[in-house]
Rosetta silent file (secondary structure, phi, psi, omega in degrees, C-alpha in Angstrom):
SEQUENCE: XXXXXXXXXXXXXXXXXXXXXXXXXXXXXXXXXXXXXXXXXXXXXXXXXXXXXXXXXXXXXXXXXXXXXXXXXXXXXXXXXXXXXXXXXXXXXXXXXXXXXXXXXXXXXXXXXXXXXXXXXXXXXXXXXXXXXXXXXXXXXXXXXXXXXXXXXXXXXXXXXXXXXXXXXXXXXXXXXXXXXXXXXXXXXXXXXXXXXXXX
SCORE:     score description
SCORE:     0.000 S_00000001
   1 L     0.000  106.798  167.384   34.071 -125.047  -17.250 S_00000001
   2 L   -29.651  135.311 -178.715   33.720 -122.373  -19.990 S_00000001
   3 L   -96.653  112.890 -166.962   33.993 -119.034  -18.715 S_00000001
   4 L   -45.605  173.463 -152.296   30.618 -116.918  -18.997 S_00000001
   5 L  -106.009  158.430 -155.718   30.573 -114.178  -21.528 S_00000001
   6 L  -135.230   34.300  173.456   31.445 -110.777  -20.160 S_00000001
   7 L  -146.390  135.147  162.081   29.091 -108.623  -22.965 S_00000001
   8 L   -77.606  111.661 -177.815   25.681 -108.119  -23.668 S_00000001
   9 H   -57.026  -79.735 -171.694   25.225 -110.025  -26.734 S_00000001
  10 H   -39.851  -50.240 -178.670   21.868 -107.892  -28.159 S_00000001
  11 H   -80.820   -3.541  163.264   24.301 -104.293  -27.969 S_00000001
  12 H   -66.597  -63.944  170.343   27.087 -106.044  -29.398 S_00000001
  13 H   -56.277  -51.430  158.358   24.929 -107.352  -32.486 S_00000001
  14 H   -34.059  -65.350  164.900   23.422 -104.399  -32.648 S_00000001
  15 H   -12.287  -72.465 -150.599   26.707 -102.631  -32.939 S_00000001
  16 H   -72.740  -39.593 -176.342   28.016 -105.196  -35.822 S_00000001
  17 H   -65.855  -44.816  151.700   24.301 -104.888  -37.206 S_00000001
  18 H   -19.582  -74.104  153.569   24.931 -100.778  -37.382 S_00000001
  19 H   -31.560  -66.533  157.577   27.918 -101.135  -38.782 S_00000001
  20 H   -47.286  -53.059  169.354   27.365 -103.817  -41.608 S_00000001
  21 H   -26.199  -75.653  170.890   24.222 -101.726  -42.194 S_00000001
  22 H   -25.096  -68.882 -146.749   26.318  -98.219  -42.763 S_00000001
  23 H   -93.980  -17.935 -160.397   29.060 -100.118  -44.818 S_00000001
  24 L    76.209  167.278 -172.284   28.049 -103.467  -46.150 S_00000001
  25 L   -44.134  -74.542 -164.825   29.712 -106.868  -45.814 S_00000001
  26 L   -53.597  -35.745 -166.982   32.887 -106.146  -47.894 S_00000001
  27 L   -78.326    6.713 -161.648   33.577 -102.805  -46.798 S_00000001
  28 L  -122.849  126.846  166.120   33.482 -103.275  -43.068 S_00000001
  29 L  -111.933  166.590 -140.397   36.609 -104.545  -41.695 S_00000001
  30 L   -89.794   16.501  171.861   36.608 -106.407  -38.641 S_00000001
  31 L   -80.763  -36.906 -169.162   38.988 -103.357  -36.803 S_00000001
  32 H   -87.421   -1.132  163.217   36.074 -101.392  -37.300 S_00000001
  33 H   -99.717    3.470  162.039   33.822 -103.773  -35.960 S_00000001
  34 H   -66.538  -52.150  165.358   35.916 -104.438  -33.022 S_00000001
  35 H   -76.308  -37.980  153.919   35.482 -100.880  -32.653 S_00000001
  36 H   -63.190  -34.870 -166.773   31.859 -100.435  -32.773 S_00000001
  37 L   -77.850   -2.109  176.557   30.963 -103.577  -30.687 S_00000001
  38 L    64.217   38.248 -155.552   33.786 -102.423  -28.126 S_00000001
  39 L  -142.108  157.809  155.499   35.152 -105.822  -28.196 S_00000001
  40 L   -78.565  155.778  168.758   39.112 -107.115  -29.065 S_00000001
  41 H   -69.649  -51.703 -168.323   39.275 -109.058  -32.238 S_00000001
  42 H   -35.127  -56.786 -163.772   40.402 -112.093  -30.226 S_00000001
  43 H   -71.204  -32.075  160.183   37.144 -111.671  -28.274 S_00000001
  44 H   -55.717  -44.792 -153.410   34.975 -111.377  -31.533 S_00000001
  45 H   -74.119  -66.005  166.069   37.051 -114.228  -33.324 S_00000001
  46 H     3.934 -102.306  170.570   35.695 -116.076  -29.599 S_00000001
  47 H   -77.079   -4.122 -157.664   32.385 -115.586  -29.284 S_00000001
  48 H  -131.927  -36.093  166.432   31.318 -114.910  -33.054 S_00000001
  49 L    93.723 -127.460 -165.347   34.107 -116.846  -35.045 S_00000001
  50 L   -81.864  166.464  170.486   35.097 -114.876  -38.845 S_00000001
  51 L   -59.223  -34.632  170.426   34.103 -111.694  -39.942 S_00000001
  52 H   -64.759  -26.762  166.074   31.433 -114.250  -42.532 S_00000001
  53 H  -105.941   -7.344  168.466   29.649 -115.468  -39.559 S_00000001
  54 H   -90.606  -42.340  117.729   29.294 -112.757  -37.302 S_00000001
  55 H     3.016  -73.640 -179.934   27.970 -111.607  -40.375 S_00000001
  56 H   -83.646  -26.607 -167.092   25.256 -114.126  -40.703 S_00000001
  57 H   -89.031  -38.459  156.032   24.803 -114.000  -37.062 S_00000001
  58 H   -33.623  -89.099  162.663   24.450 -109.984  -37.466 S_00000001
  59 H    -8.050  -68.222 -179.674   21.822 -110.544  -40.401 S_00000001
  60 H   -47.741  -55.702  172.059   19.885 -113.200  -38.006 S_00000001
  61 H   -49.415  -46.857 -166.007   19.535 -110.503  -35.438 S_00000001
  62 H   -84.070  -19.944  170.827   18.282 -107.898  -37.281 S_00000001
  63 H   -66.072  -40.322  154.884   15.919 -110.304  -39.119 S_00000001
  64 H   -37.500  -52.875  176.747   14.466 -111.068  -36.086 S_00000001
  65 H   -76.368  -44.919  164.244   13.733 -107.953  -34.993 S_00000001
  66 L  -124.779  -32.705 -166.770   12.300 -106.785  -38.093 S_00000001
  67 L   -59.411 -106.139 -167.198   11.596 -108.939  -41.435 S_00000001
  68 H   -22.499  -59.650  157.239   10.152 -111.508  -39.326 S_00000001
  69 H   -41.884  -24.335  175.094    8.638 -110.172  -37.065 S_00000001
  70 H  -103.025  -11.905  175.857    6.452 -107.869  -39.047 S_00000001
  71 L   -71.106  -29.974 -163.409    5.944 -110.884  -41.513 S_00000001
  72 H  -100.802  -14.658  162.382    4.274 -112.985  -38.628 S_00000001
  73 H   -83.579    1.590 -171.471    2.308 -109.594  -37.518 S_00000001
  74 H  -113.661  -24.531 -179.833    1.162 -109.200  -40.617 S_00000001
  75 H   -78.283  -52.707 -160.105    0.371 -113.185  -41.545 S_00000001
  76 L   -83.813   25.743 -171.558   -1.707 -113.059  -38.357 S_00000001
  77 L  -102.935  140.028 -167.894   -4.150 -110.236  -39.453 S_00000001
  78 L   -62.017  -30.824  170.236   -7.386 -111.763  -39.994 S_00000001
  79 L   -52.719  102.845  155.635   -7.580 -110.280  -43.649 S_00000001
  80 H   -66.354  -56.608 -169.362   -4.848 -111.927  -46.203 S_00000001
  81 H   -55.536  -36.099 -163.294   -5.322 -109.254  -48.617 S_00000001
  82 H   -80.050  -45.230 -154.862   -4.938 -106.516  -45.878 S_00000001
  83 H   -70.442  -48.226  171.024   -1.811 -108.516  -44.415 S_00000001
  84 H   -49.915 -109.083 -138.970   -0.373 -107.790  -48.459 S_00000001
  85 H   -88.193   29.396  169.437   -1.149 -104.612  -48.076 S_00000001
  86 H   -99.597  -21.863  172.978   -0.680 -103.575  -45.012 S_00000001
  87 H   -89.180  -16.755 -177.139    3.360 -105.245  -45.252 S_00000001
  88 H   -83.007  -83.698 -170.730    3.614 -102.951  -48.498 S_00000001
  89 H   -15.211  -56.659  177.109    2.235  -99.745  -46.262 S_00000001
  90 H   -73.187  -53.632  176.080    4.765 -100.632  -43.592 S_00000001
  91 H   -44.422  -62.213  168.505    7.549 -101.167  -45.738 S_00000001
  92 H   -37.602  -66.844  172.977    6.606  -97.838  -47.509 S_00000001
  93 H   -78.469  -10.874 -177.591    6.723  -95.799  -44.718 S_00000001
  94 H   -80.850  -40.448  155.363    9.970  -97.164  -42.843 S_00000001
  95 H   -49.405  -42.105 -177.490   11.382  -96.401  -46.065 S_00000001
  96 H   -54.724  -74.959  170.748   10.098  -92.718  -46.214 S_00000001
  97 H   -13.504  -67.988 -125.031   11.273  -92.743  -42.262 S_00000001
  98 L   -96.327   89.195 -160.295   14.832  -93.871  -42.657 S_00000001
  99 L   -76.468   -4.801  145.381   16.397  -90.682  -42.774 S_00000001
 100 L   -45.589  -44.802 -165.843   20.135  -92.579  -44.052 S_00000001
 101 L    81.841   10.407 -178.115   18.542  -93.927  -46.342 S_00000001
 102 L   -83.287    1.663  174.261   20.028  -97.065  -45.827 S_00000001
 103 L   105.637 -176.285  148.724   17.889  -99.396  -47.002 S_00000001
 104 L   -99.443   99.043 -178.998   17.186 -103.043  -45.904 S_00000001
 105 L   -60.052   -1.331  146.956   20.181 -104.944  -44.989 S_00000001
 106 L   -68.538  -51.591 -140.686   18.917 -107.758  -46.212 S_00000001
 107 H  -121.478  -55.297  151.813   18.132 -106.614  -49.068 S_00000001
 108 H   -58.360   -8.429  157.357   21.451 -104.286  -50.075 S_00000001
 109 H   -67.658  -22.528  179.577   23.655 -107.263  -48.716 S_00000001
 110 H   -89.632  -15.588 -163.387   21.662 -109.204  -51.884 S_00000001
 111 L  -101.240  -21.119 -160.377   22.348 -106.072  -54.285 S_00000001
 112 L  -102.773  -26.853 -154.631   26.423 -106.546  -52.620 S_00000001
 113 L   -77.615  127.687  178.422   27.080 -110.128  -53.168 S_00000001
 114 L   -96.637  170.208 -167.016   29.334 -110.948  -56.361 S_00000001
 115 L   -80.402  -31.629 -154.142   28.785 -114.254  -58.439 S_00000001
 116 L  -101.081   13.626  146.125   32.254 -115.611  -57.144 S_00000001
 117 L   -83.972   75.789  162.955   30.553 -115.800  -53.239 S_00000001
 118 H   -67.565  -41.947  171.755   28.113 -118.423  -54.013 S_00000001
 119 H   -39.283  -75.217 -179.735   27.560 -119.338  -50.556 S_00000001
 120 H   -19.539  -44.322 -156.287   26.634 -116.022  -49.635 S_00000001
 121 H   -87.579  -16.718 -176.319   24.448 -115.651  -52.381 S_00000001
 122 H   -86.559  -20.549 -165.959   22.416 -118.917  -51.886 S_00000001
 123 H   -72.485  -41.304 -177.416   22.690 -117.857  -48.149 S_00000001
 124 H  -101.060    6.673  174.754   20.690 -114.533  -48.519 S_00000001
 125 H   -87.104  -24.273  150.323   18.727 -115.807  -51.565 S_00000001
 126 H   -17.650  -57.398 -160.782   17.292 -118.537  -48.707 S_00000001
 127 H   -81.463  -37.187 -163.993   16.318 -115.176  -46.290 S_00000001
 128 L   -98.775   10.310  171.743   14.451 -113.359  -49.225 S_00000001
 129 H   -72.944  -43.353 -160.379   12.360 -116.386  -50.054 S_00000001
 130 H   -55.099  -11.421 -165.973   10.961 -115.902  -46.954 S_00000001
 131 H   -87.587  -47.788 -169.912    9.366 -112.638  -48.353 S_00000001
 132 H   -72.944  -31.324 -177.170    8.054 -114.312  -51.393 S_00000001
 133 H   -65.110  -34.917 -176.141    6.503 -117.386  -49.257 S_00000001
 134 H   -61.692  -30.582 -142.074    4.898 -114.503  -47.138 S_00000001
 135 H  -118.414  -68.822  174.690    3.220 -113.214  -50.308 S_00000001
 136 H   -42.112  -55.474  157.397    2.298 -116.539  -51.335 S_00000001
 137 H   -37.309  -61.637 -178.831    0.988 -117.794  -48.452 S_00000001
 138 H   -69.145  -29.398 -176.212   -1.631 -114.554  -48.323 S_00000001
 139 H   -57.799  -56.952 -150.261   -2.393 -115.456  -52.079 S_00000001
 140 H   -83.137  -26.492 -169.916   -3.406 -118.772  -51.443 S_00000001
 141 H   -86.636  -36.571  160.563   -5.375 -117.975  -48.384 S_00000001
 142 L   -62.327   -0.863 -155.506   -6.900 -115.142  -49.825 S_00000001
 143 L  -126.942  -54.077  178.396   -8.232 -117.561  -53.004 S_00000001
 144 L   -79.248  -19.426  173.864   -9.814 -119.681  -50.637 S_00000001
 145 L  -103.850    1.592  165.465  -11.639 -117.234  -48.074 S_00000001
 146 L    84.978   -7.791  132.038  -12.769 -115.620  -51.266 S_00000001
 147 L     6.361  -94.394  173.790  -10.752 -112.495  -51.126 S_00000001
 148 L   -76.108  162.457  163.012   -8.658 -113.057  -53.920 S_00000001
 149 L   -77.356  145.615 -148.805   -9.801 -113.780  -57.181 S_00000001
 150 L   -80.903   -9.236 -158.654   -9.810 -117.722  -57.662 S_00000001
 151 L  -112.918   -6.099  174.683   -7.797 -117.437  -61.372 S_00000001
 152 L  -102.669  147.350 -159.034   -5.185 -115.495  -59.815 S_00000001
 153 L   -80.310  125.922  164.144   -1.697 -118.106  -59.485 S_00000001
 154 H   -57.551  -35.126 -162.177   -0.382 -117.751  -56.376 S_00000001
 155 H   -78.413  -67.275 -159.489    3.335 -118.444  -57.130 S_00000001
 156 H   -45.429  -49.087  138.110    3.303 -115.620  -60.045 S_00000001
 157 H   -20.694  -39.512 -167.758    1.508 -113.251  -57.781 S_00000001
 158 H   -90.690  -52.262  160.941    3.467 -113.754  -55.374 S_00000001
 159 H   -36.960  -58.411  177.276    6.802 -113.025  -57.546 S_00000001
 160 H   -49.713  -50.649  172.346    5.212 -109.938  -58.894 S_00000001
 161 H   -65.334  -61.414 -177.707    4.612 -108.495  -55.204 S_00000001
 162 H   -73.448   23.331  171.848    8.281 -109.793  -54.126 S_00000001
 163 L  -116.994   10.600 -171.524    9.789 -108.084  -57.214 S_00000001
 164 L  -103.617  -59.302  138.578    7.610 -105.029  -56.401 S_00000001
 165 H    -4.030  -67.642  173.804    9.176 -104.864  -52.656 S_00000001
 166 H   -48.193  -73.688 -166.480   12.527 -105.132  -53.817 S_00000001
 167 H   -46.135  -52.279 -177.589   12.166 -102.441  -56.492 S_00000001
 168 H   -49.208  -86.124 -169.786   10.348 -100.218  -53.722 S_00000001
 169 H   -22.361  -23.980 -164.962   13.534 -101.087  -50.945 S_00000001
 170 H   -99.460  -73.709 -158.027   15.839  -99.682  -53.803 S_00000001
 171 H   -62.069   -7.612 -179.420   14.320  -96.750  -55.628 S_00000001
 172 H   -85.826   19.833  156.697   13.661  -95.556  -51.769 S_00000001
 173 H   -93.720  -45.422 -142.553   17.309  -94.988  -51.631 S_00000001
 174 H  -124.808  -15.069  161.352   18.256  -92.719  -54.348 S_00000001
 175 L  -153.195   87.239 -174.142   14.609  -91.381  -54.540 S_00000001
 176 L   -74.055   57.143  167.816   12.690  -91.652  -51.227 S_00000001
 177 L   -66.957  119.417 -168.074    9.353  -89.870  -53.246 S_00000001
 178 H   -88.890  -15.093  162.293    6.416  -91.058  -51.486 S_00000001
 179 H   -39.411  -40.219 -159.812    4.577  -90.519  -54.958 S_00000001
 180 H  -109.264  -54.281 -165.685    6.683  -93.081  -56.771 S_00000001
 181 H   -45.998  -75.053 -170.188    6.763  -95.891  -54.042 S_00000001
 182 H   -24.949  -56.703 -170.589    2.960  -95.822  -53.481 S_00000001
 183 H   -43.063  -67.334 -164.873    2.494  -95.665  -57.145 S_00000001
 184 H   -56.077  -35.096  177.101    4.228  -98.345  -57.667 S_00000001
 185 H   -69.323  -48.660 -177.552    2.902 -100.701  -54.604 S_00000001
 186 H   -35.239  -42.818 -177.879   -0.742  -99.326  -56.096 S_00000001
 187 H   -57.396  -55.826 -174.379    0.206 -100.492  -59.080 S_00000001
 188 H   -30.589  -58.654 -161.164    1.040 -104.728  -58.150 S_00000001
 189 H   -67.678  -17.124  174.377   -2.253 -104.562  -55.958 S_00000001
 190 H   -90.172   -9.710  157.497   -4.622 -103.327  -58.934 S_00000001
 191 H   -27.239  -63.215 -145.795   -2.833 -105.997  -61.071 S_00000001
 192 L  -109.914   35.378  166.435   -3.535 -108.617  -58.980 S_00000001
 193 L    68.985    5.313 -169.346   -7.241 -107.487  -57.707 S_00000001
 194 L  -104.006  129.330 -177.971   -6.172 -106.648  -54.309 S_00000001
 195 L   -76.209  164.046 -149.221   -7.245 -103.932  -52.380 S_00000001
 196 L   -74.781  156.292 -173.533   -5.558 -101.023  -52.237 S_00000001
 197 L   -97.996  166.037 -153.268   -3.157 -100.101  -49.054 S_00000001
 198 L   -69.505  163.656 -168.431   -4.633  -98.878  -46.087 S_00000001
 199 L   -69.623  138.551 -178.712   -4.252  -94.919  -45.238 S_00000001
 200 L   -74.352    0.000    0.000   -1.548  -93.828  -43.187 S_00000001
């Protein structure tokens, strides 16, 4: 009979998510994540397996808790076009917020990944589709409730917004300017005919 687990799994992940967060994949070694989660390595290696899957299982947490989760509160707004720009608005300000500066760990774990980790790289290009389907999704829905305009292509639209996102998640490190994000989400949405995002 397996002996129940003798940690709270959500502050442990947290911990590891913290941590990864801070340092990134490569730089965090698994004494120091033994030391935030307050765990032995044996007892990580345990319940979590390598430093690469406690990893992905880190990543899983925090997407849960936020990606997703604001993607399916935002999908479920009656509005498509609003749901776009209401996920740029939020994105926009959590950047501004995030007084680290750290980013999206999704999205600087995709900026960290070298060419000779393919797994990795198909593994978190897999999580940041989900951004682009999310985009896509509102396009197409938006085209059909009469929204959107009917000539604009969903897939390329949709690229343009997740390569606008991205660009935002980034330049809000090294210049959190609330001038230059907005501009720049303003810009995608007058591109693509979409209205502009709502006021904070």
């Amino acid at each position: 009979m397996a002996r129940p687990r003798k940690f709270d799994e959500t502050a442990v992940l947290d911990a590891a998510v913290d941590r990864f967060w801070t340092q990134g994949f490569e730089a965090t070694s698994t004494r120091e994540l033994a030391e935030s989660m307050q765990m032995t390595l044996a007892s990580i290696h345990n319940a979590f397996g390598d430093k690469r899957t406690l990893f992905r299982r880190s990543l899983e947490h925090y997407l849960n808790g936020s990606l997703r989760a604001r993607i399916a509160r935002h999908e479920a707004a009656p509005s498509p076009a609003a749901a776009i720009a209401g996920f740029l608005r939020e994105s926009i300000e959590r950047s501004l917020g995030d007084g680290c500066r750290r980013g999206c760990l999704l999205v600087n774990s995709a900026l960290q990944v070298t060419p000779a980790d393919p797994e990795m790289r198909d593994y978190l290009n897999a999580e940041l589709a989900t951004i682009e389907d999310f985009f896509r999704r509102c396009i197409v829905r938006g085209r059909q409730s009469g929204e959107i305009p009917a000539g604009i292509d969903a897939d390329d639209a949709a690229r343009l917004l997740f390569s606008n996102l991205l660009g935002i998640r980034v330049l809000a490190r090294v210049r959190p300017e609330r001038s230059l994000l907005e501009g720049a989400a303003r810009a995608a949405l007058a591109t693509l005919g979409l209205p502009p995002m709502p006021d904070i």
